[in-house]
Coordinates of C-alpha atoms and ligand atoms in Angstrom, one line a residue:
M1 CA -13.5 2.7 49.1
K2 CA -14.3 2.0 52.0
I3 CA -13.0 -1.2 53.3
T4 CA -14.3 -3.9 55.2
N5 CA -11.9 -7.1 54.1
I6 CA -8.4 -7.1 54.1
C7 CA -6.2 -10.0 52.4
C8 CA -2.4 -9.8 53.2
I9 CA -0.1 -12.4 50.9
G10 CA 2.8 -13.7 53.0
A11 CA 2.4 -14.6 56.9
G12 CA 5.8 -13.7 57.4
Y13 CA 8.1 -11.6 60.6
V14 CA 5.9 -8.5 58.6
G15 CA 2.7 -9.6 57.6
G16 CA 1.9 -11.8 60.8
P17 CA 2.1 -8.7 63.6
T18 CA 1.1 -6.0 61.2
M19 CA -2.4 -7.8 60.3
A20 CA -2.9 -8.6 63.9
V21 CA -2.7 -5.0 65.1
I22 CA -4.5 -3.9 62.0
A23 CA -7.3 -6.8 63.1
K24 CA -6.9 -5.5 66.6
K25 CA -8.2 -1.6 66.0
N26 CA -10.9 -2.5 63.3
P27 CA -13.1 -4.8 64.6
H28 CA -15.3 -4.2 61.7
I29 CA -13.0 -5.3 59.2
K30 CA -12.2 -9.3 58.3
V31 CA -8.3 -9.5 57.8
T32 CA -7.0 -12.7 56.3
I33 CA -3.0 -13.8 56.2
V34 CA -2.7 -16.2 53.6
D35 CA 0.4 -18.3 52.8
I36 CA 1.4 -21.1 50.6
N37 CA 3.5 -22.4 53.5
Q38 CA 0.9 -24.9 55.1
T39 CA 2.7 -25.6 57.9
R40 CA 3.6 -22.1 59.2
I41 CA -0.2 -21.4 58.7
D42 CA -0.7 -24.2 60.5
A43 CA 1.1 -23.1 63.1
W44 CA -0.3 -19.6 63.5
N45 CA -3.4 -21.9 64.0
S46 CA -2.0 -23.9 66.7
T47 CA -4.3 -23.3 69.7
D48 CA -1.0 -23.7 71.7
L49 CA -0.2 -19.7 71.5
S50 CA 3.8 -20.8 72.2
K51 CA 3.9 -22.8 68.5
L52 CA 3.2 -19.6 66.6
P53 CA 5.6 -19.5 64.1
I54 CA 7.1 -15.6 65.2
Y55 CA 8.1 -14.8 69.0
E56 CA 7.2 -11.0 69.4
P57 CA 6.4 -9.8 72.5
G58 CA 2.4 -9.1 73.0
L59 CA 1.9 -10.6 69.4
A60 CA 0.1 -14.1 71.3
D61 CA -2.2 -12.0 73.0
I62 CA -3.1 -10.0 69.6
V63 CA -3.5 -12.9 67.9
K64 CA -5.6 -14.8 71.1
E65 CA -8.4 -12.1 71.2
T66 CA -8.4 -11.3 67.7
R67 CA -8.1 -15.1 65.3
N68 CA -11.1 -16.7 64.4
K69 CA -13.0 -13.5 65.1
N70 CA -11.8 -11.1 62.6
L71 CA -8.5 -12.7 61.8
F72 CA -8.0 -15.9 59.8
F73 CA -4.7 -17.6 59.0
S74 CA -5.2 -19.8 55.6
T75 CA -3.6 -20.8 52.8
A76 CA -6.6 -20.4 50.6
I77 CA -5.1 -17.2 48.8
D78 CA -7.6 -17.3 45.7
S79 CA -10.8 -16.9 47.3
A80 CA -8.9 -14.3 50.4
I81 CA -7.7 -12.4 47.1
D82 CA -11.1 -12.5 45.4
G83 CA -13.0 -11.6 48.9
A84 CA -11.0 -8.4 50.0
E85 CA -11.2 -4.8 48.5
M86 CA -7.6 -4.6 49.8
I87 CA -5.0 -6.9 49.4
F88 CA -1.5 -6.1 51.0
I89 CA 1.9 -8.0 49.4
S90 CA 4.0 -9.4 52.8
V91 CA 5.8 -11.8 51.1
N92 CA 9.7 -12.1 51.5
T93 CA 12.8 -10.1 49.0
P94 CA 16.2 -11.7 49.5
T95 CA 19.1 -10.7 48.0
K96 CA 19.7 -12.4 44.6
T97 CA 21.5 -15.7 45.0
Y98 CA 21.9 -16.0 41.1
G99 CA 21.9 -14.0 37.8
K100 CA 22.3 -10.3 37.3
G101 CA 22.3 -8.5 40.7
K102 CA 23.4 -11.5 42.6
G103 CA 24.8 -10.9 45.9
M104 CA 22.9 -7.0 45.4
A105 CA 19.9 -6.5 43.9
A106 CA 16.6 -7.7 45.7
D107 CA 15.2 -10.9 44.4
L108 CA 11.1 -9.6 43.3
K109 CA 10.0 -13.3 41.9
Y110 CA 7.9 -13.4 45.0
V111 CA 6.6 -10.1 44.6
E112 CA 5.9 -10.6 41.2
L113 CA 3.8 -13.8 41.2
C114 CA 1.6 -12.4 44.0
A115 CA 1.1 -9.6 41.1
R116 CA 0.4 -12.5 38.8
N117 CA -1.6 -13.7 40.9
I118 CA -4.2 -11.1 42.4
A119 CA -4.3 -10.1 38.7
E120 CA -5.6 -13.9 37.3
V121 CA -7.9 -14.1 40.8
A122 CA -9.4 -10.6 41.3
K123 CA -13.1 -9.7 39.5
N124 CA -14.0 -6.4 40.9
D125 CA -11.3 -3.3 41.4
K126 CA -8.7 -3.9 44.3
I127 CA -6.0 -1.4 46.1
V128 CA -3.0 -3.3 46.6
V129 CA -0.5 -2.3 49.4
E130 CA 3.1 -3.2 48.8
K131 CA 4.3 -3.9 52.6
S132 CA 7.6 -5.9 52.0
T133 CA 10.5 -3.8 51.5
L134 CA 10.9 -2.9 48.1
P135 CA 13.6 -1.5 45.7
V136 CA 12.5 2.0 44.6
R137 CA 10.0 2.1 41.2
T138 CA 8.7 -1.5 42.2
A139 CA 5.3 0.0 42.8
E140 CA 5.5 0.8 38.7
A141 CA 6.4 -3.1 37.9
I142 CA 3.7 -4.0 40.2
K143 CA 0.6 -1.7 38.5
S144 CA 2.7 -2.7 35.0
I145 CA 1.7 -6.7 35.6
L146 CA -2.2 -5.6 37.2
D147 CA -2.7 -3.3 34.2
N148 CA -1.8 -5.9 31.5
T149 CA -4.0 -8.6 32.0
G150 CA -7.1 -8.1 29.3
S151 CA -9.7 -7.9 32.5
N152 CA -11.7 -4.7 33.2
V153 CA -10.5 -4.9 36.7
K154 CA -8.7 -0.9 38.0
F155 CA -5.7 -1.5 40.6
N156 CA -4.5 1.1 42.4
V157 CA -0.7 0.6 44.0
L158 CA 0.0 1.8 47.5
S159 CA 3.2 1.8 49.0
N160 CA 3.0 1.4 52.6
P161 CA 6.7 0.3 54.3
E162 CA 7.0 -1.3 57.6
F163 CA 9.3 0.8 60.3
L164 CA 8.4 -2.0 62.7
A165 CA 11.9 -3.5 64.3
E166 CA 11.6 -7.0 65.6
G167 CA 11.4 -7.5 68.9
T168 CA 9.2 -4.5 69.6
A169 CA 6.9 -5.1 66.6
I170 CA 3.8 -4.8 68.5
Q171 CA 5.1 -1.8 70.7
D172 CA 6.1 0.1 67.3
L173 CA 3.0 -1.0 65.6
L174 CA 1.3 0.5 68.4
K175 CA 2.4 3.7 68.9
P176 CA 4.3 4.3 65.4
D177 CA 6.7 7.1 65.0
R178 CA 5.0 7.6 61.4
V179 CA 3.1 5.6 58.9
L180 CA 3.9 6.6 55.6
I181 CA 1.4 5.9 52.5
G182 CA 2.4 6.5 48.7
G183 CA 0.4 6.7 46.0
E184 CA -1.1 8.5 43.0
S185 CA -4.8 8.1 43.8
A186 CA -5.9 9.9 47.0
K187 CA -8.9 8.0 47.3
A188 CA -7.0 5.1 47.3
I189 CA -4.7 6.8 50.0
E190 CA -7.5 8.0 52.0
S191 CA -9.0 4.1 52.0
L192 CA -5.3 3.2 53.9
A193 CA -5.4 6.3 56.2
Q194 CA -8.7 5.3 57.6
I195 CA -7.3 1.8 58.6
Y196 CA -4.6 3.5 60.9
A197 CA -6.6 6.1 61.8
S198 CA -8.6 3.8 64.3
W199 CA -5.4 4.6 66.4
V200 CA -2.7 6.7 64.8
P201 CA -3.1 10.4 65.2
E202 CA -3.9 12.1 61.9
N203 CA -0.4 14.4 62.2
R204 CA 1.8 10.9 62.0
I205 CA 0.2 9.7 58.8
L206 CA 2.4 10.8 56.0
R207 CA 1.0 10.8 52.4
T208 CA 3.3 11.3 49.6
N209 CA 4.2 10.1 46.1
V210 CA 4.6 6.4 45.6
W211 CA 8.6 6.6 44.8
S212 CA 9.5 9.1 47.9
S213 CA 7.7 6.5 50.2
E214 CA 9.5 3.3 48.6
L215 CA 13.0 5.3 49.0
S216 CA 12.0 6.7 52.5
K217 CA 11.8 3.1 54.0
L218 CA 15.5 2.5 52.2
T219 CA 17.1 5.3 53.3
A220 CA 16.3 5.4 57.0
N221 CA 16.9 1.8 57.1
A222 CA 20.7 2.7 55.3
F223 CA 20.9 5.8 57.6
L224 CA 20.4 3.6 61.0
A225 CA 22.8 0.8 60.0
Q226 CA 24.9 3.9 59.2
R227 CA 25.2 5.3 62.6
I228 CA 26.0 1.6 63.8
S229 CA 29.0 1.4 61.3
S230 CA 29.9 4.7 62.2
I231 CA 30.1 4.0 66.1
N232 CA 32.0 0.2 65.0
A233 CA 34.7 2.0 63.0
I234 CA 35.4 4.4 66.3
S235 CA 35.1 1.3 68.5
E236 CA 38.2 0.0 66.9
L237 CA 40.0 2.9 67.1
C238 CA 38.8 3.2 70.9
E239 CA 40.6 -0.2 71.1
K240 CA 43.8 1.1 70.3
T241 CA 43.8 4.5 72.0
E242 CA 42.2 3.2 75.7
A243 CA 39.0 5.5 74.6
N244 CA 35.7 3.8 75.7
V245 CA 33.3 3.6 73.1
D246 CA 30.4 3.1 75.3
E247 CA 32.1 6.7 77.1
V248 CA 31.9 8.5 73.3
A249 CA 28.4 7.4 71.7
K250 CA 27.2 8.6 75.8
A251 CA 29.0 11.7 74.8
I252 CA 28.1 12.2 71.4
G253 CA 24.8 11.1 71.6
M254 CA 23.4 13.7 74.9
D255 CA 24.4 16.4 71.3
S256 CA 20.4 16.8 70.8
R257 CA 21.5 16.9 67.0
I258 CA 22.7 13.6 67.1
G259 CA 20.5 12.1 69.7
P260 CA 21.5 8.8 71.8
K261 CA 19.6 5.9 70.1
F262 CA 21.0 3.2 67.8
L263 CA 24.9 4.2 68.6
K264 CA 25.2 1.2 70.2
S265 CA 28.5 -0.7 69.2
S266 CA 28.9 -4.5 68.6
V267 CA 29.9 -6.9 66.6
G268 CA 28.0 -5.7 64.1
F269 CA 23.8 -5.9 63.0
G270 CA 22.1 -8.5 61.4
G271 CA 18.7 -8.8 60.4
S272 CA 16.8 -8.9 57.2
C273 CA 16.8 -5.5 56.4
F274 CA 19.7 -3.5 56.8
Q275 CA 22.2 -5.2 54.6
K276 CA 19.5 -6.5 52.1
D277 CA 18.2 -2.5 52.0
I278 CA 21.2 -0.8 51.5
L279 CA 22.4 -3.4 49.0
N280 CA 19.6 -2.5 47.2
L281 CA 20.7 1.5 47.2
V282 CA 24.1 0.9 45.9
Y283 CA 22.6 -1.5 42.8
I284 CA 20.0 1.1 42.4
A285 CA 22.7 4.0 42.7
R286 CA 25.3 1.9 40.6
S287 CA 22.7 1.1 37.7
Y288 CA 21.8 5.0 37.1
N289 CA 25.7 5.3 37.3
L290 CA 26.1 7.3 40.4
Q291 CA 28.9 5.7 41.6
A292 CA 29.9 8.0 44.2
V293 CA 26.5 7.1 46.1
A294 CA 26.9 3.7 45.4
D295 CA 30.8 3.6 47.2
Y296 CA 29.5 5.8 50.1
W297 CA 26.6 3.3 50.8
E298 CA 28.5 0.2 50.9
Q299 CA 31.1 1.4 53.1
V300 CA 28.8 0.8 55.6
I301 CA 28.5 -3.0 54.4
I302 CA 31.8 -3.4 54.3
L303 CA 32.7 -1.5 58.0
N304 CA 29.8 -4.3 59.1
N305 CA 31.5 -7.6 57.7
H306 CA 34.7 -6.2 58.9
Q307 CA 33.7 -5.8 62.7
K308 CA 32.2 -9.8 62.5
Q309 CA 35.6 -10.8 61.2
R310 CA 37.8 -8.9 63.5
F311 CA 35.5 -9.9 66.3
A312 CA 36.5 -13.9 65.3
N313 CA 40.6 -13.0 64.8
N314 CA 40.4 -11.2 68.2
I315 CA 39.0 -14.8 69.8
I316 CA 41.7 -16.6 67.7
N317 CA 44.5 -14.3 68.7
T318 CA 43.8 -14.0 72.2
L319 CA 43.4 -17.7 72.5
Y320 CA 47.1 -18.2 72.2
N321 CA 46.1 -18.2 68.5
T322 CA 44.4 -21.5 67.6
V323 CA 41.0 -22.5 68.9
S324 CA 41.3 -26.0 66.8
G325 CA 39.7 -28.5 68.8
K326 CA 39.2 -25.5 71.3
K327 CA 35.3 -25.6 73.0
I328 CA 34.0 -22.3 72.3
G329 CA 30.5 -21.3 74.1
F330 CA 28.2 -18.8 72.4
L331 CA 25.5 -16.9 74.1
G332 CA 23.0 -16.3 71.7
W333 CA 22.5 -17.0 68.2
A334 CA 19.0 -14.6 67.2
F335 CA 20.1 -11.2 65.2
K336 CA 19.0 -9.3 68.2
K337 CA 17.0 -10.0 71.7
N338 CA 13.5 -10.5 71.8
T339 CA 13.5 -12.3 68.5
N340 CA 13.9 -16.3 67.3
D341 CA 15.0 -14.2 64.3
T342 CA 18.4 -15.3 62.9
R343 CA 18.7 -13.9 59.7
E344 CA 22.0 -12.3 58.7
S345 CA 23.1 -12.5 62.6
A346 CA 26.5 -11.6 63.3
A347 CA 26.8 -15.0 65.0
I348 CA 26.4 -17.3 62.0
Y349 CA 29.1 -15.2 60.6
V350 CA 31.4 -15.3 63.5
A351 CA 30.8 -19.2 64.0
D352 CA 31.5 -19.9 60.3
Y353 CA 35.1 -18.3 60.3
L354 CA 35.9 -20.1 63.7
L355 CA 34.6 -23.5 62.3
N356 CA 36.8 -22.7 59.5
E357 CA 39.8 -22.7 62.4
Q358 CA 38.2 -26.3 64.0
A359 CA 36.8 -24.8 67.0
C360 CA 33.9 -26.7 68.5
I361 CA 31.1 -24.6 69.1
A362 CA 27.9 -24.9 71.3
V363 CA 25.2 -22.1 71.6
Y364 CA 22.3 -21.5 73.9
D365 CA 19.8 -19.2 72.5
P366 CA 16.6 -19.1 74.7
K367 CA 14.1 -19.0 71.3
V368 CA 16.6 -20.4 68.6
S369 CA 16.6 -24.0 67.9
H370 CA 19.5 -26.4 66.9
D371 CA 17.7 -27.1 63.9
K372 CA 17.6 -23.7 62.3
I373 CA 21.3 -23.1 63.6
Q374 CA 22.4 -25.9 61.0
A375 CA 20.2 -24.8 58.6
D376 CA 21.7 -20.9 58.7
L377 CA 25.4 -22.1 58.2
N378 CA 24.6 -25.0 56.1
Y379 CA 22.9 -22.0 53.7
L380 CA 26.3 -20.6 53.4
N381 CA 27.8 -23.6 52.1
T382 CA 31.2 -23.4 53.5
R383 CA 30.9 -27.1 54.4
S384 CA 29.0 -30.3 54.1
A385 CA 26.3 -30.3 57.1
D386 CA 27.8 -33.7 58.2
E387 CA 30.8 -31.3 59.1
N388 CA 28.6 -28.6 60.5
N389 CA 26.3 -31.0 62.8
N390 CA 29.7 -32.4 64.2
L391 CA 31.4 -29.1 64.7
I392 CA 28.6 -27.1 66.1
H393 CA 26.0 -27.6 68.9
A394 CA 22.7 -26.3 70.4
S395 CA 22.6 -27.0 74.2
K396 CA 19.7 -26.8 76.4
T397 CA 20.6 -24.7 79.0
P398 CA 23.7 -21.9 79.4
L399 CA 25.7 -24.2 82.0
D400 CA 25.7 -27.0 79.3
A401 CA 27.1 -24.6 76.8
L402 CA 29.8 -23.0 78.7
K403 CA 31.1 -26.3 80.7
D404 CA 34.4 -27.1 79.7
A405 CA 34.6 -24.0 77.5
H406 CA 38.2 -22.4 76.8
A407 CA 36.0 -19.1 76.0
V408 CA 32.4 -17.6 75.7
A409 CA 31.4 -15.1 72.9
I410 CA 28.2 -13.1 74.0
M411 CA 26.7 -12.7 70.1
T412 CA 23.1 -11.7 71.6
E413 CA 22.3 -9.2 74.5
W414 CA 19.4 -11.2 75.4
D415 CA 18.3 -9.7 79.2
E416 CA 18.8 -13.2 81.2
F417 CA 22.8 -13.0 80.2
T418 CA 23.4 -10.5 82.5
T419 CA 21.4 -12.3 85.6
Y420 CA 23.7 -15.4 85.1
D421 CA 25.6 -17.0 88.0
W422 CA 29.1 -16.1 86.6
K423 CA 30.9 -17.2 89.1
K424 CA 29.6 -20.6 88.8
I425 CA 30.0 -20.6 85.1
Y426 CA 33.7 -19.3 85.5
Q427 CA 34.1 -22.6 87.5
S428 CA 32.8 -25.0 85.3
M429 CA 35.0 -23.5 82.7
K430 CA 38.7 -23.8 81.4
K431 CA 41.1 -21.6 82.6
P432 CA 42.4 -19.3 81.8
A433 CA 38.4 -18.6 80.8
F434 CA 38.0 -15.8 78.5
I435 CA 35.0 -14.0 77.9
F436 CA 34.5 -12.2 74.5
D437 CA 31.5 -10.0 75.0
G438 CA 30.0 -8.4 71.4
R439 CA 27.5 -6.7 73.1
N440 CA 29.2 -4.7 75.9
I441 CA 26.3 -6.3 78.6
L442 CA 28.6 -7.7 81.8
N443 CA 30.4 -5.1 84.1
K444 CA 34.2 -5.5 82.7
T445 CA 35.4 -5.3 86.6
E446 CA 32.4 -7.9 88.1
M447 CA 33.7 -10.7 85.7
E448 CA 37.6 -9.6 86.5
N449 CA 37.2 -9.9 89.8
I450 CA 35.7 -13.3 89.5
G451 CA 38.9 -14.3 87.3
F452 CA 37.9 -14.0 83.4
T453 CA 39.7 -12.8 81.3
Y454 CA 37.2 -10.1 79.6
T455 CA 37.4 -8.5 76.4
S456 CA 34.8 -6.2 74.8
I457 CA 34.3 -3.9 71.9
G458 CA 35.7 -0.7 71.9
Q459 CA 37.7 -1.0 75.3
K460 CA 41.1 -1.9 76.0
Ligands
UDX1 C1 15.4 -2.5 61.6 C2 14.6 -1.0 61.7 O1 15.1 -0.8 63.1 C3 13.4 -1.1 61.3 O2 12.6 -0.1 61.5 C4 12.8 -1.7 59.8 O3 11.2 -2.2 59.6 C5 13.6 -3.4 59.8 O4 15.2 -3.1 60.2 P1 15.3 -4.8 62.7 O5 16.2 -5.1 61.6 O6 14.2 -5.5 63.3 O7 14.8 -3.6 62.3 O8 16.2 -4.5 64.3 P2 16.8 -3.0 64.4 O9 16.4 -2.9 65.5 O10 16.9 -2.3 63.8 O11 18.9 -3.9 64.7 C6 19.0 -4.1 63.5 C7 20.7 -4.6 64.2 O12 21.3 -3.6 64.7 C8 20.5 -5.5 65.1 O13 21.6 -6.8 65.1 C9 20.7 -4.7 66.3 O14 21.5 -5.6 67.4 C10 21.9 -4.3 65.6 N1 22.0 -2.5 66.8 C11 21.0 -1.8 66.7 C12 23.4 -2.1 67.0 O15 24.3 -3.0 66.8 N2 23.2 -1.6 67.3 C13 22.5 -0.7 67.7 O16 22.7 0.6 68.5 C14 21.4 -0.6 67.4
ADP2 P1 9.4 -11.1 56.2 O1 10.4 -10.7 57.1 O2 9.3 -10.0 54.9 O3 7.7 -10.6 56.5 P2 9.1 -13.7 55.7 O4 10.4 -14.9 55.3 O5 9.0 -13.6 57.3 O6 9.2 -11.9 55.5 O7 7.8 -14.1 55.3 C1 7.1 -14.3 54.6 C2 6.3 -15.2 54.2 O8 5.8 -14.8 52.6 C3 6.2 -16.5 54.0 O9 6.0 -17.6 54.9 C4 6.5 -17.3 52.5 O10 6.0 -18.5 52.1 C5 5.1 -16.2 52.2 N1 5.1 -16.6 50.7 C6 6.2 -15.8 49.6 N2 5.8 -16.0 48.2 C7 4.6 -16.0 48.2 C8 3.6 -16.4 47.9 N3 3.3 -16.0 46.3 N4 2.2 -16.5 48.0 C9 1.8 -16.6 49.1 N5 2.8 -16.5 50.4 C10 4.1 -16.3 49.7

């Protein structure tokens, strides 16, 4: 089927950038991104490009180039579904917070609602592409819903997992290591492959069966997260033995079988994917009674939680066993640099531990607002919204966040943090002034020469 009209349901971190790039590279295809969230769609349509709902380097330029030419943002979901030959599902699939599989399984209600919506509206044959990260065998459930509507419409379901990483989404989309398409119908697979072939070399477009495609996505994220937990486990050993984790990472990364990427020790990984996908993997393994497999992968999460807790405990212990009433300045709240996304950010959990100890936290993040920080903490339900509001606030400048603080905690590796006038910061802080570098981005000797007591991850 030659595709001229695409609909993408879900205008989020996955749907927005992916469709923007598809539209840019396929000017002959009309791409409509729909969402139930009117505010989000209005933001995507904003004439002021700094108001787009998602911050990704390079995204605003592509939106500027394509929007209202062949890229459209709308809340008219039904008409967009009706008009499209191919429909991408890019809605959120959070971890369940209720019922069976609570805290483990993916909540598929949004995906199911989309499938039902498509089934209701479609009048002619459609290719439905799962783009959201989903547990293996979800395509089967989608197909079952689509095929049991009583209409004569024929649906082909493809799995086309997204491997983009936030902060580098546009580069990842423009030059993907691979594009993976899983499906049963060779014709449907080729329709999608043709769209990517506009800019992706043919040998990077992989075709697999639908289950392999779904499981590859979970496995890729699990392997990446496992590397971080592995190096973080070593970081704790380094702190006891005077080895230096960055030196160890460099030494092992030069082994071409291991490779240098994803070996940066940190306060713990965050983001919407790693934890959710591993929990999913663990849940699926348990549901097939594969206890050893489930326990193996669960350790990646356990170690990550341990790393966050350990970082917070270290702050408390170092500050003479109490942070009560002390100001701690956080640099960074996003789960990594170059994104405004805070989902599962280590900063949220470290802040929560410190607030339990009655610390006062001031946060500076170049892209995250006060309201977002409050919402992230309120979501944990550890204390009332009023209490959170009293104990933690966002500062407009780094100096405001760090003035009169007892300690700085670096939570995100934003480049600008390394360029600050640290002498000036030192002068404005309470003494002794402590730095807890959760990203190992500052130079220990330089900081100690200024007068700071500097602690980083995996270095004594
Ligand atoms: C990840 C996958 O990389 C991507 O392929 C998938 O599509 C979605 O999930 P993302 O969550 O956007 O992407 O970010 P990623 O760069 O993978 O980082 C995840 C977390 O790990 C961040 O908190 C990051 O700071 C942390 N990290 C990453 C480390 O602590 N050390 C590293 O060496 C690399
Ligand atoms: P992701 O990181 O997977 O892209 P986001 O939360 O950023 O997740 O985006 C998912 C988007 O999907 C949200 O904007 C949400 O409003 C939208 N969404 C969820 N369910 C539906 C639905 N049934 N129809 C349309 N949009 C939906």
